[in-house]
Short mmCIF file of C-alpha atoms in Angstrom, two decimals:
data_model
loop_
_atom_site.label_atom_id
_atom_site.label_comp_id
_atom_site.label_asym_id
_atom_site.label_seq_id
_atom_site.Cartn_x
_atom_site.Cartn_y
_atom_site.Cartn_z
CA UNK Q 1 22.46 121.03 80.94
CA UNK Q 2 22.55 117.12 80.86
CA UNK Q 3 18.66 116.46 81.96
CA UNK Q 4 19.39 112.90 82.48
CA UNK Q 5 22.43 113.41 84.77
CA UNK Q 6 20.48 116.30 86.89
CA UNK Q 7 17.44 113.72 87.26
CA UNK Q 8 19.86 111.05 88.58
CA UNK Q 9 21.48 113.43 90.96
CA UNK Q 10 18.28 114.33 92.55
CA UNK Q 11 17.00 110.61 92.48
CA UNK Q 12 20.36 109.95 94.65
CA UNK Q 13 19.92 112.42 97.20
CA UNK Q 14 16.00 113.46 97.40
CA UNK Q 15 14.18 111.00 100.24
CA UNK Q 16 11.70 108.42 98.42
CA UNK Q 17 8.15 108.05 99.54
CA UNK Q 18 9.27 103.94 100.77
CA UNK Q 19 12.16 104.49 103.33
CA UNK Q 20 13.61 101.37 101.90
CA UNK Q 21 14.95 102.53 98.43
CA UNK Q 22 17.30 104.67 100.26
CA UNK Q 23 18.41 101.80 102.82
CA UNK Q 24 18.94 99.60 99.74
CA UNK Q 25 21.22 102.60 98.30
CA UNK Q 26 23.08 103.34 101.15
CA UNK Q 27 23.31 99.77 101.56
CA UNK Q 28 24.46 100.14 97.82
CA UNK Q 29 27.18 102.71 98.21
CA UNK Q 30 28.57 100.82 101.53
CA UNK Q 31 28.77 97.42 99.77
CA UNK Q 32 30.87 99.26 96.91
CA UNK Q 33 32.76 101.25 99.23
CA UNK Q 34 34.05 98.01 101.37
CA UNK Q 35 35.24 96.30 98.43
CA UNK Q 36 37.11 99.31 96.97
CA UNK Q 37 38.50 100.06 99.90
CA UNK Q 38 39.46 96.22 100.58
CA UNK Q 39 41.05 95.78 96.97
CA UNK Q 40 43.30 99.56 97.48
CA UNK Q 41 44.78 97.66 100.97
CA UNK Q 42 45.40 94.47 99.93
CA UNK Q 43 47.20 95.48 96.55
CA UNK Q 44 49.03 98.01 98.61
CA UNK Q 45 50.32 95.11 100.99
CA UNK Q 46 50.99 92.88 97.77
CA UNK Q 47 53.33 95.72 96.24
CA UNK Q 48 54.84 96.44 100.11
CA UNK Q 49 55.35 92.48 100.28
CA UNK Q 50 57.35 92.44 96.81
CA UNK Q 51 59.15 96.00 97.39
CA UNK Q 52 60.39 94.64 100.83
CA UNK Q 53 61.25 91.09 99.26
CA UNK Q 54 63.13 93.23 96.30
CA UNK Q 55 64.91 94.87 98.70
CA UNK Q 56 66.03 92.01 100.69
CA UNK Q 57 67.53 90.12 97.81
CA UNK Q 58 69.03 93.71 96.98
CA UNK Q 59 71.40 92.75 100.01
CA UNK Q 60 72.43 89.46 98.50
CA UNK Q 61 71.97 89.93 94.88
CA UNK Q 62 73.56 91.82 92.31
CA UNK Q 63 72.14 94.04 89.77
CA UNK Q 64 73.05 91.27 87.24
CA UNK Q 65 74.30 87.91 87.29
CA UNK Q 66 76.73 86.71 84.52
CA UNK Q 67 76.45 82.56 84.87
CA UNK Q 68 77.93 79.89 82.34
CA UNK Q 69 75.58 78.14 80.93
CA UNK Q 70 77.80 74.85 80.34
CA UNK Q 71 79.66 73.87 83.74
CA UNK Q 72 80.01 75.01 86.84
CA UNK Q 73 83.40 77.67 86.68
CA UNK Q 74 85.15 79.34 83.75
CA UNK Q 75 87.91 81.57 83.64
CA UNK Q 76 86.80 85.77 82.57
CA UNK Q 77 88.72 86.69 79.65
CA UNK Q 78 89.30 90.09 77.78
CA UNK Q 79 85.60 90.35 76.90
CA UNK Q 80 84.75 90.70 80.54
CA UNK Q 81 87.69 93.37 81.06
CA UNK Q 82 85.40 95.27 78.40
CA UNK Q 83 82.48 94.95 80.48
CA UNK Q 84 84.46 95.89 83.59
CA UNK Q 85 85.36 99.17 81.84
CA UNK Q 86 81.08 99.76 80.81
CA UNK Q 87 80.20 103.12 81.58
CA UNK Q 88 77.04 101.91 83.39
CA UNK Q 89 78.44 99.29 85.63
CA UNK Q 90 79.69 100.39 88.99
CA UNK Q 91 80.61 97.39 90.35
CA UNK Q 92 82.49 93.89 89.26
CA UNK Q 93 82.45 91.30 91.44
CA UNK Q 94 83.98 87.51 91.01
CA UNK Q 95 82.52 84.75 93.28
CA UNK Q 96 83.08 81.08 93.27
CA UNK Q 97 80.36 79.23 95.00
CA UNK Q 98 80.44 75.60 96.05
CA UNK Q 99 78.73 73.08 98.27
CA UNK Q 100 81.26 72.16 101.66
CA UNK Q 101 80.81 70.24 104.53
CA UNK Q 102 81.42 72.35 107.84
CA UNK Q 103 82.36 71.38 110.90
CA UNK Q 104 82.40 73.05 114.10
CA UNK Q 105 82.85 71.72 117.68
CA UNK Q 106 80.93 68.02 117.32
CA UNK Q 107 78.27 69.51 114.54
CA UNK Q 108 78.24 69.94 111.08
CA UNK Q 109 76.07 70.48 108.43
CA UNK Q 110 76.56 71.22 104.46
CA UNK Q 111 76.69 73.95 102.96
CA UNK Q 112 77.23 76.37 100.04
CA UNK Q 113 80.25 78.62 100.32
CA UNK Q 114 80.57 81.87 98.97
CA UNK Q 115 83.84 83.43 97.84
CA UNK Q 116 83.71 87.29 96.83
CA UNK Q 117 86.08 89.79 96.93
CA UNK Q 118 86.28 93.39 98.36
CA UNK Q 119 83.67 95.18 95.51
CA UNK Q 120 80.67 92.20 96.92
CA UNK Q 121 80.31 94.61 100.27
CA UNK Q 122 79.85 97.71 98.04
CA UNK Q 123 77.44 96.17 95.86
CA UNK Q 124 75.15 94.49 97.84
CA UNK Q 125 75.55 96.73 101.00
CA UNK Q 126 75.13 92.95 103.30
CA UNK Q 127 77.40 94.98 105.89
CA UNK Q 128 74.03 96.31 106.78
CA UNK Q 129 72.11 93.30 107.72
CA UNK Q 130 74.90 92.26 109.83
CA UNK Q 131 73.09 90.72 113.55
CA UNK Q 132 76.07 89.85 115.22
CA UNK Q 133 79.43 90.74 115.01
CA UNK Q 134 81.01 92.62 112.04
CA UNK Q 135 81.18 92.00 108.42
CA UNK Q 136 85.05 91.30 108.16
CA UNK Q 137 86.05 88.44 105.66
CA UNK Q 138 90.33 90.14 105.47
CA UNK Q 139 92.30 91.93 107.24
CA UNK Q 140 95.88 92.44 107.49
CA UNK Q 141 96.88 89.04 109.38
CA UNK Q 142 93.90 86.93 109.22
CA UNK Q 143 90.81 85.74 107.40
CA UNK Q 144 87.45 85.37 108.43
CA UNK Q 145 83.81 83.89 107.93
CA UNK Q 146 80.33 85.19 107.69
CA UNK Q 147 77.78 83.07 108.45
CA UNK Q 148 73.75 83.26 107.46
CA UNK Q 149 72.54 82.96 110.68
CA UNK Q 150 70.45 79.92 110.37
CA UNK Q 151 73.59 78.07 109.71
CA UNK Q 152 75.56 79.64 112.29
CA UNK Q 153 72.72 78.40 114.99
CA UNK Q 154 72.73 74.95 113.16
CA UNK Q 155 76.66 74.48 114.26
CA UNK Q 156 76.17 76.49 117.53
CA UNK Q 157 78.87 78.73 116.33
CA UNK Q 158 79.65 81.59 118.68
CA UNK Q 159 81.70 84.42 117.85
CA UNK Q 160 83.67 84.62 121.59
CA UNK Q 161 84.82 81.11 121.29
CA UNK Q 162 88.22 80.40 120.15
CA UNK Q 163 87.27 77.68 117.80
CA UNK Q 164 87.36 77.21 114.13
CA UNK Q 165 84.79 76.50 111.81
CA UNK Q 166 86.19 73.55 109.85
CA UNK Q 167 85.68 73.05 106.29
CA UNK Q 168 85.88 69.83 104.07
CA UNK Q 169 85.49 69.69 100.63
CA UNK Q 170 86.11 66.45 97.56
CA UNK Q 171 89.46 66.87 96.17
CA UNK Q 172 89.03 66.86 93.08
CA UNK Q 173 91.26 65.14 91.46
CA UNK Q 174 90.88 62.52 94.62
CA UNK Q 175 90.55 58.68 94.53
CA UNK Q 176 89.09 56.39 97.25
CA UNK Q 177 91.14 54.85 99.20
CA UNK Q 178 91.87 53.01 102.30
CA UNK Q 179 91.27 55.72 104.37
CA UNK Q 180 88.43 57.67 103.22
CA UNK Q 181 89.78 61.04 104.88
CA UNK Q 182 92.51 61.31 102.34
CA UNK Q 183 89.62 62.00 99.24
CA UNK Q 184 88.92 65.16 101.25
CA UNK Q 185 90.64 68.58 101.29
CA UNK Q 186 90.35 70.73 104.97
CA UNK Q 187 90.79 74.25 105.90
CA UNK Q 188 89.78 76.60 108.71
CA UNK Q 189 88.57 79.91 109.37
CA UNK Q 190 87.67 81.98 112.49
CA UNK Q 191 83.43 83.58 112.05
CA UNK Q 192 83.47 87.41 112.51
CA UNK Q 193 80.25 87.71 112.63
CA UNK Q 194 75.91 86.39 110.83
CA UNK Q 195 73.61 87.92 108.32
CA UNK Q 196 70.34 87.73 108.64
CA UNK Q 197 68.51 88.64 105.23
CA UNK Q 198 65.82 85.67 104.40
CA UNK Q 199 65.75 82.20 104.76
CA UNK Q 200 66.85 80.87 101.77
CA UNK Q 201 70.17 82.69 102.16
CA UNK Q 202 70.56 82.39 106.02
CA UNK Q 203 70.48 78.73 106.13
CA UNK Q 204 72.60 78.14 103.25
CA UNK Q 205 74.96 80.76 102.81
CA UNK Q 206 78.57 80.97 104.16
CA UNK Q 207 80.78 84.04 102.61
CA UNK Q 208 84.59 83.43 102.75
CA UNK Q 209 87.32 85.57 101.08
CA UNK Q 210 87.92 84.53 97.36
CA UNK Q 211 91.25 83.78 97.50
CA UNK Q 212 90.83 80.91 100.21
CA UNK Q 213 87.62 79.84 98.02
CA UNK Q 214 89.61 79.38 95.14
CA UNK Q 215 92.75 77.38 97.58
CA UNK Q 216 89.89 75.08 99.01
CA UNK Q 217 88.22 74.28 96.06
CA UNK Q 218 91.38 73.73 94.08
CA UNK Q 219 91.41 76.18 91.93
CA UNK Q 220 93.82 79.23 90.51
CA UNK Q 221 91.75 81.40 88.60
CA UNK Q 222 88.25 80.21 87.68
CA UNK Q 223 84.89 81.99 89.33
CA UNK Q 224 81.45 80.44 89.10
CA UNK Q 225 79.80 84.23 88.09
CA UNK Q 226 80.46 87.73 87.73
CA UNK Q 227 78.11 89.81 89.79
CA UNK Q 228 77.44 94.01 88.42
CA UNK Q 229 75.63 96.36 89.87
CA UNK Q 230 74.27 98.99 87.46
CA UNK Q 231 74.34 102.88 87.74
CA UNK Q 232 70.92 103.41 86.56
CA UNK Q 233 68.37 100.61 87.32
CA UNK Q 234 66.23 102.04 84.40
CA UNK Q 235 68.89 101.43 82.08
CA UNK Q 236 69.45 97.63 83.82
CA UNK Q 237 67.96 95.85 80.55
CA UNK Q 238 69.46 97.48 78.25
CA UNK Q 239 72.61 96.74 79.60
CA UNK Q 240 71.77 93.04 80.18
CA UNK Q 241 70.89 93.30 76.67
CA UNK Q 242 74.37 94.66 75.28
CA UNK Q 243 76.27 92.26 77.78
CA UNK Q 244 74.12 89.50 76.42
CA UNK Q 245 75.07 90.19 72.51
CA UNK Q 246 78.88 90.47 73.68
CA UNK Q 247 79.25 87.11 75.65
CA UNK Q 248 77.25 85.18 73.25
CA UNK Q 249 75.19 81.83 74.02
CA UNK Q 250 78.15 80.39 76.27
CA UNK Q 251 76.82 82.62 78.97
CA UNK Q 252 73.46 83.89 80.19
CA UNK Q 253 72.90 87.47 81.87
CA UNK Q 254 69.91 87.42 84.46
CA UNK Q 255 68.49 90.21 86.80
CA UNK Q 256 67.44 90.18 90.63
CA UNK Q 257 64.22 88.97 89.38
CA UNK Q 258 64.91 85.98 87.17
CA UNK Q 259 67.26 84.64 90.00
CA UNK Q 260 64.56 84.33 91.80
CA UNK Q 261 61.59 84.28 89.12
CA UNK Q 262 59.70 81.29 90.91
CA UNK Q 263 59.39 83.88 94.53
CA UNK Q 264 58.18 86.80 91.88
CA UNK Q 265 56.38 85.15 89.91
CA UNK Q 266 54.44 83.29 92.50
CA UNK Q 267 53.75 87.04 94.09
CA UNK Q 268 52.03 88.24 91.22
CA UNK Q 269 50.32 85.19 90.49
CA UNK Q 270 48.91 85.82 94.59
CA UNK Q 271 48.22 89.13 93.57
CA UNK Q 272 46.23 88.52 90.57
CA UNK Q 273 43.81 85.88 92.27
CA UNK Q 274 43.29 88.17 95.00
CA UNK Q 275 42.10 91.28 92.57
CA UNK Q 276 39.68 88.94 90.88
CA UNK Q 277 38.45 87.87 94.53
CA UNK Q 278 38.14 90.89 95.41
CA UNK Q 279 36.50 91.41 92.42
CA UNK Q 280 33.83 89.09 92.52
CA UNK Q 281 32.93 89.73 95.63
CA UNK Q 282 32.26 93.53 94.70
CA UNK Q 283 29.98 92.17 91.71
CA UNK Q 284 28.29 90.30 94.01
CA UNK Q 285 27.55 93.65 96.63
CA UNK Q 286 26.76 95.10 92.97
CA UNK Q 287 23.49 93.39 93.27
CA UNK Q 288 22.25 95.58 95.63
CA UNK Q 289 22.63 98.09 92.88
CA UNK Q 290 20.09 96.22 90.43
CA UNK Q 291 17.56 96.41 93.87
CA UNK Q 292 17.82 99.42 94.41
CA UNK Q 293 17.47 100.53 90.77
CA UNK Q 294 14.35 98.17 90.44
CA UNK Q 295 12.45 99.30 93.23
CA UNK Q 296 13.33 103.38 92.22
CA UNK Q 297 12.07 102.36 88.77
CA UNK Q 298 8.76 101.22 89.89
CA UNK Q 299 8.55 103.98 92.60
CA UNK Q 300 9.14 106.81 89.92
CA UNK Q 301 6.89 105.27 87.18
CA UNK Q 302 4.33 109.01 87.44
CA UNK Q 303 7.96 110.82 86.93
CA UNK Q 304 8.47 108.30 83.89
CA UNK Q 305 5.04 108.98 82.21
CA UNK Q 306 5.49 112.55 83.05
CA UNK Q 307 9.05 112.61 81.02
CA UNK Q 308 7.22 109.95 78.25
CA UNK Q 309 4.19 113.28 77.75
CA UNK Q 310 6.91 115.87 78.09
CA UNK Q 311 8.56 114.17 74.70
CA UNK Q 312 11.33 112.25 76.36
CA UNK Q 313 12.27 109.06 74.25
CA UNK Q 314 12.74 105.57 75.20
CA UNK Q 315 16.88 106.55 75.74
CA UNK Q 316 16.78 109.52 77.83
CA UNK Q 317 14.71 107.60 80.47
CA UNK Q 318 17.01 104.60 80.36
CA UNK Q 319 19.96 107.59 80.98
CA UNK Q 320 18.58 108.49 83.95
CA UNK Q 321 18.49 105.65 85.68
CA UNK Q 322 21.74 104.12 84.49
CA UNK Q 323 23.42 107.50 85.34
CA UNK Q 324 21.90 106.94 88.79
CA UNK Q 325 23.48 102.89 88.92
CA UNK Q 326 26.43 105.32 87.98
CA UNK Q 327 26.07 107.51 90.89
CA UNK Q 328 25.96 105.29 93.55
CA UNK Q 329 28.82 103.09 92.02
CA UNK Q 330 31.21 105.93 92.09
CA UNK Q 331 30.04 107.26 95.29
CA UNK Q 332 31.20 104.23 96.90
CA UNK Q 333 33.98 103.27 94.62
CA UNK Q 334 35.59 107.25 95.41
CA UNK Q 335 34.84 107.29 99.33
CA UNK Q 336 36.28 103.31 98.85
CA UNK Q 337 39.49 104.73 96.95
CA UNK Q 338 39.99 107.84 99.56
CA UNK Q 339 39.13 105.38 102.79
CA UNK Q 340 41.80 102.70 101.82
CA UNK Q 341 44.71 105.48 100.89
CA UNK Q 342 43.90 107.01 104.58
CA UNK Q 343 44.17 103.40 105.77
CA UNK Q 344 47.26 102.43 104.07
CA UNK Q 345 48.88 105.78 104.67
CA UNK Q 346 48.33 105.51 108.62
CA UNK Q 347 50.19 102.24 108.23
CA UNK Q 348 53.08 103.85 106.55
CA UNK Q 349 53.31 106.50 109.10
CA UNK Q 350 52.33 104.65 112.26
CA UNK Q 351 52.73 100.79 111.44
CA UNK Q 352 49.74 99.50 113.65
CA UNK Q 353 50.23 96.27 112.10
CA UNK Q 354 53.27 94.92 113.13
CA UNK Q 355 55.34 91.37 111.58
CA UNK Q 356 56.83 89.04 113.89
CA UNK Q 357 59.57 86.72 112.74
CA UNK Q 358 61.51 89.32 110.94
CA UNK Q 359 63.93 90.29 113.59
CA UNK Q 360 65.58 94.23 112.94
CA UNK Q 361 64.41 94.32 108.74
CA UNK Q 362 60.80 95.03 109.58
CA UNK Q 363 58.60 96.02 112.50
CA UNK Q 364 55.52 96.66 110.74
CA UNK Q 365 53.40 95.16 107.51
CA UNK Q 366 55.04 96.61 104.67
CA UNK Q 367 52.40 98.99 102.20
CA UNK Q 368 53.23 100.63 98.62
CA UNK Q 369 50.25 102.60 96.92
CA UNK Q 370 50.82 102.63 93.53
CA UNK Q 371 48.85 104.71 91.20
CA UNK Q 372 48.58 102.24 88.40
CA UNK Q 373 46.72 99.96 91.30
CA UNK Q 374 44.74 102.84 92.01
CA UNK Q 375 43.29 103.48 88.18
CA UNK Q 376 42.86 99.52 87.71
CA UNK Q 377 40.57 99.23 90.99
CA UNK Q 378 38.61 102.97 90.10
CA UNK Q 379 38.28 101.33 86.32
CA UNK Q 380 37.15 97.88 87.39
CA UNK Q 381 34.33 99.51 89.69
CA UNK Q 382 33.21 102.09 86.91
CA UNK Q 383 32.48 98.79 84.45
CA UNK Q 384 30.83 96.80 87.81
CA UNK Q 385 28.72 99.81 88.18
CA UNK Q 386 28.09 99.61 84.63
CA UNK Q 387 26.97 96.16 84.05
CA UNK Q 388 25.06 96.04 87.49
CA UNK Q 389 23.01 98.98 86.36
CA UNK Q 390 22.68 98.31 82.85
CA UNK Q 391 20.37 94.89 83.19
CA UNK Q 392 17.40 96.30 85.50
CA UNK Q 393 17.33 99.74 83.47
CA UNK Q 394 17.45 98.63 80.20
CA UNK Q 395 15.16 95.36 80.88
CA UNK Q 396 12.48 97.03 83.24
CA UNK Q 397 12.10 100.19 81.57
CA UNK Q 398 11.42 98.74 78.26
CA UNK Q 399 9.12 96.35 79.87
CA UNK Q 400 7.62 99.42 81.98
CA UNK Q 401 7.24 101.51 78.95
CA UNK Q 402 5.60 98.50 76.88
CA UNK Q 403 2.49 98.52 79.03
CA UNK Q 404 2.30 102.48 79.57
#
């Protein structure tokens, strides 16, 4: 039997001849239990935040992006037929993006047209963050735009009016003249409908067919980036990693989350300063832990001499009382851990905390529990518990047995 955890167990739960010992460690276990419980909701709503961000991009973004890193266009050659043919890559898309001027009615605004072909619908699955109207960009007899829908309510642009959307672009090849209008190339196309996915691609997005990309911009066969999306997303970097060695350093390959690695980045940065927060403010409701352990310590010093005559050491008496800083650390930290799972699980099922702004992707505060999360925050309270109970038992005792 392990004398020094039995002692501690019946310190925990036996009633103490001064009522306020146990206030101090209930007070103890609450102050533990809070924090836990805070730290398993907020790191759940940091991993819902980036799972729901992830998945937004997923509409826009590919798998991976193949980008030139000298210039803006280049043409694919055979290497790129070879990565067309990969055995992990389901989908191969060519876009040409570039910054227009658009026009519609007496507004306009800039700004940066998209032109993919039919596979960019199956990859990204945008069809399904469609607002208004329907995700058409060809059909039989005509073309069509789709607009982000912060630039579509910039122009006004309403899908049962009859007219264009009017787009000007630099002719390349161009020279200034008398009449500035003549340095500037002009098309049309009818919208068929507007995404709404998240800001930055609402209010600067407009996707056009590829083919009238390419005639606007001037050009036959070039594409600004190839867009994949993978099979397997655990076997994503190593196939970023064999595309990489086959295209050489004229091009780079980069995932969802290095197009955007400033938005991730800054998310786990968040997430990081709010753990340690969290943190400290647990160490600090830790310190009712060194009270309570102080005043037990001088309440229990006839069980102490009784141990000290019984043959008990210096050690085992230090055990017990660290085993009961233990105690009331993982009391709270476990009824913490269970209390915030039952929280965050209630939001899952019920969502009583709703988002506004969103629109249709969201109605309620996203939440992820992830078990990693889970060990971290049960780990970090163990080694609070620890250190919070480790400075009154080992300083007091010794003093206590010193003078006894």
């Amino acid at each position: 039997m392990n004398l020094p955890f039995h002692i501690a167990k019946r310190y925990l739960f036996s009633k103490k001849k001064q009522n306020v010992v146990n206030i101090i460690s209930l007070i103890s276990v609450i102050g533990v239990m809070l924090g836990t419980m805070a730290l398993v909701i907020v790191l759940s709503v940091f991993n819902g935040l980036n799972g729901l961000i992830t998945d937004l991009y997923g509409s826009f973004d590919p798998d991976l992006k193949i980008l030139p890193t000298k210039g803006k266009t280049f043409i694919p050659d055979s290497t790129f037929e070879q990565i067309r043919n990969m055995e992990n890559v389901v989908f191969y898309s060519e876009v040409l993006e570039e910054n227009a001027l658009l026009k519609y009615g007496n507004r306009q605004r800039p700004a940066t047209v998209k032109g993919v072909d039919e596979n960019f619908t199956l990859m990204t699955g945008i069809d399904t963050m469609m607002v208004e109207g329907n995700f058409i960009l060809d059909s039989e007899k005509y073309q069509f735009a789709v607009l982000g829908y912060g630039v579509a309510l910039d122009l006004g642009v309403g899908l049962t009016f009859v007219d264009p959307i009017k787009f000007y672009v630099p002719k390349r090849t161009a020279k200034v003249g008398h009449n500035p209008m003549n340095a500037f190339k002009s098309d049309i196309l009818y919208p068929s409908g507007y995404f709404v996915i998240q800001a930055d691609f609402d209010s600067q997005y407009v996707l056009v067919p590829l083919d009238f990309a390419r005639k606007l911009f001037s050009y036959k066969n070039e594409v600004s980036a190839i867009e994949l999306a993978i099979n397997d997303s655990d076997e994503i970097e190593n196939v970023k990693e064999e595309i990489q060695k086959l295209l050489g350093n004229e091009f780079v390959v980069k995932n969802r989350f290095e197009l955007h690695d400033v938005i991730f980045r800054m998310l786990k940065t968040e997430k990081a300063a709010i753990f340690f927060i969290l943190a400290f403010i647990l160490i600090i409701a830790s310190f009712n832990i060194i009270g309570s352990l102080t005043m037990l310590i001088l309440e229990k010093k006839n069980d102490i001499s009784t141990l000290r005559s019984m043959g008990a050491d210096e050690k085992t008496i230090q055990k017990v009382f660290l085993m009961e800083g233990w105690l009331i650390t993982l009391s709270g930290g476990v009824l913490g851990i269970i209390l915030g799972v039952i929280v965050c699980f209630l939001q899952i099922q019920f969502g009583f905390i709703t988002v506004a702004g969103l629109g249709n992707l969201v109605d309620s505060y996203p939440v992820e529990v992830h078990l990693i999360d889970i060990f971290i925050i049960f780990t970090t309270v163990v080694l609070i518990g620890y250190f919070a109970s480790r400075f009154p038992v080992y300083y007091i005792t010794k003093r206590f047995l010193q003078f006894n």
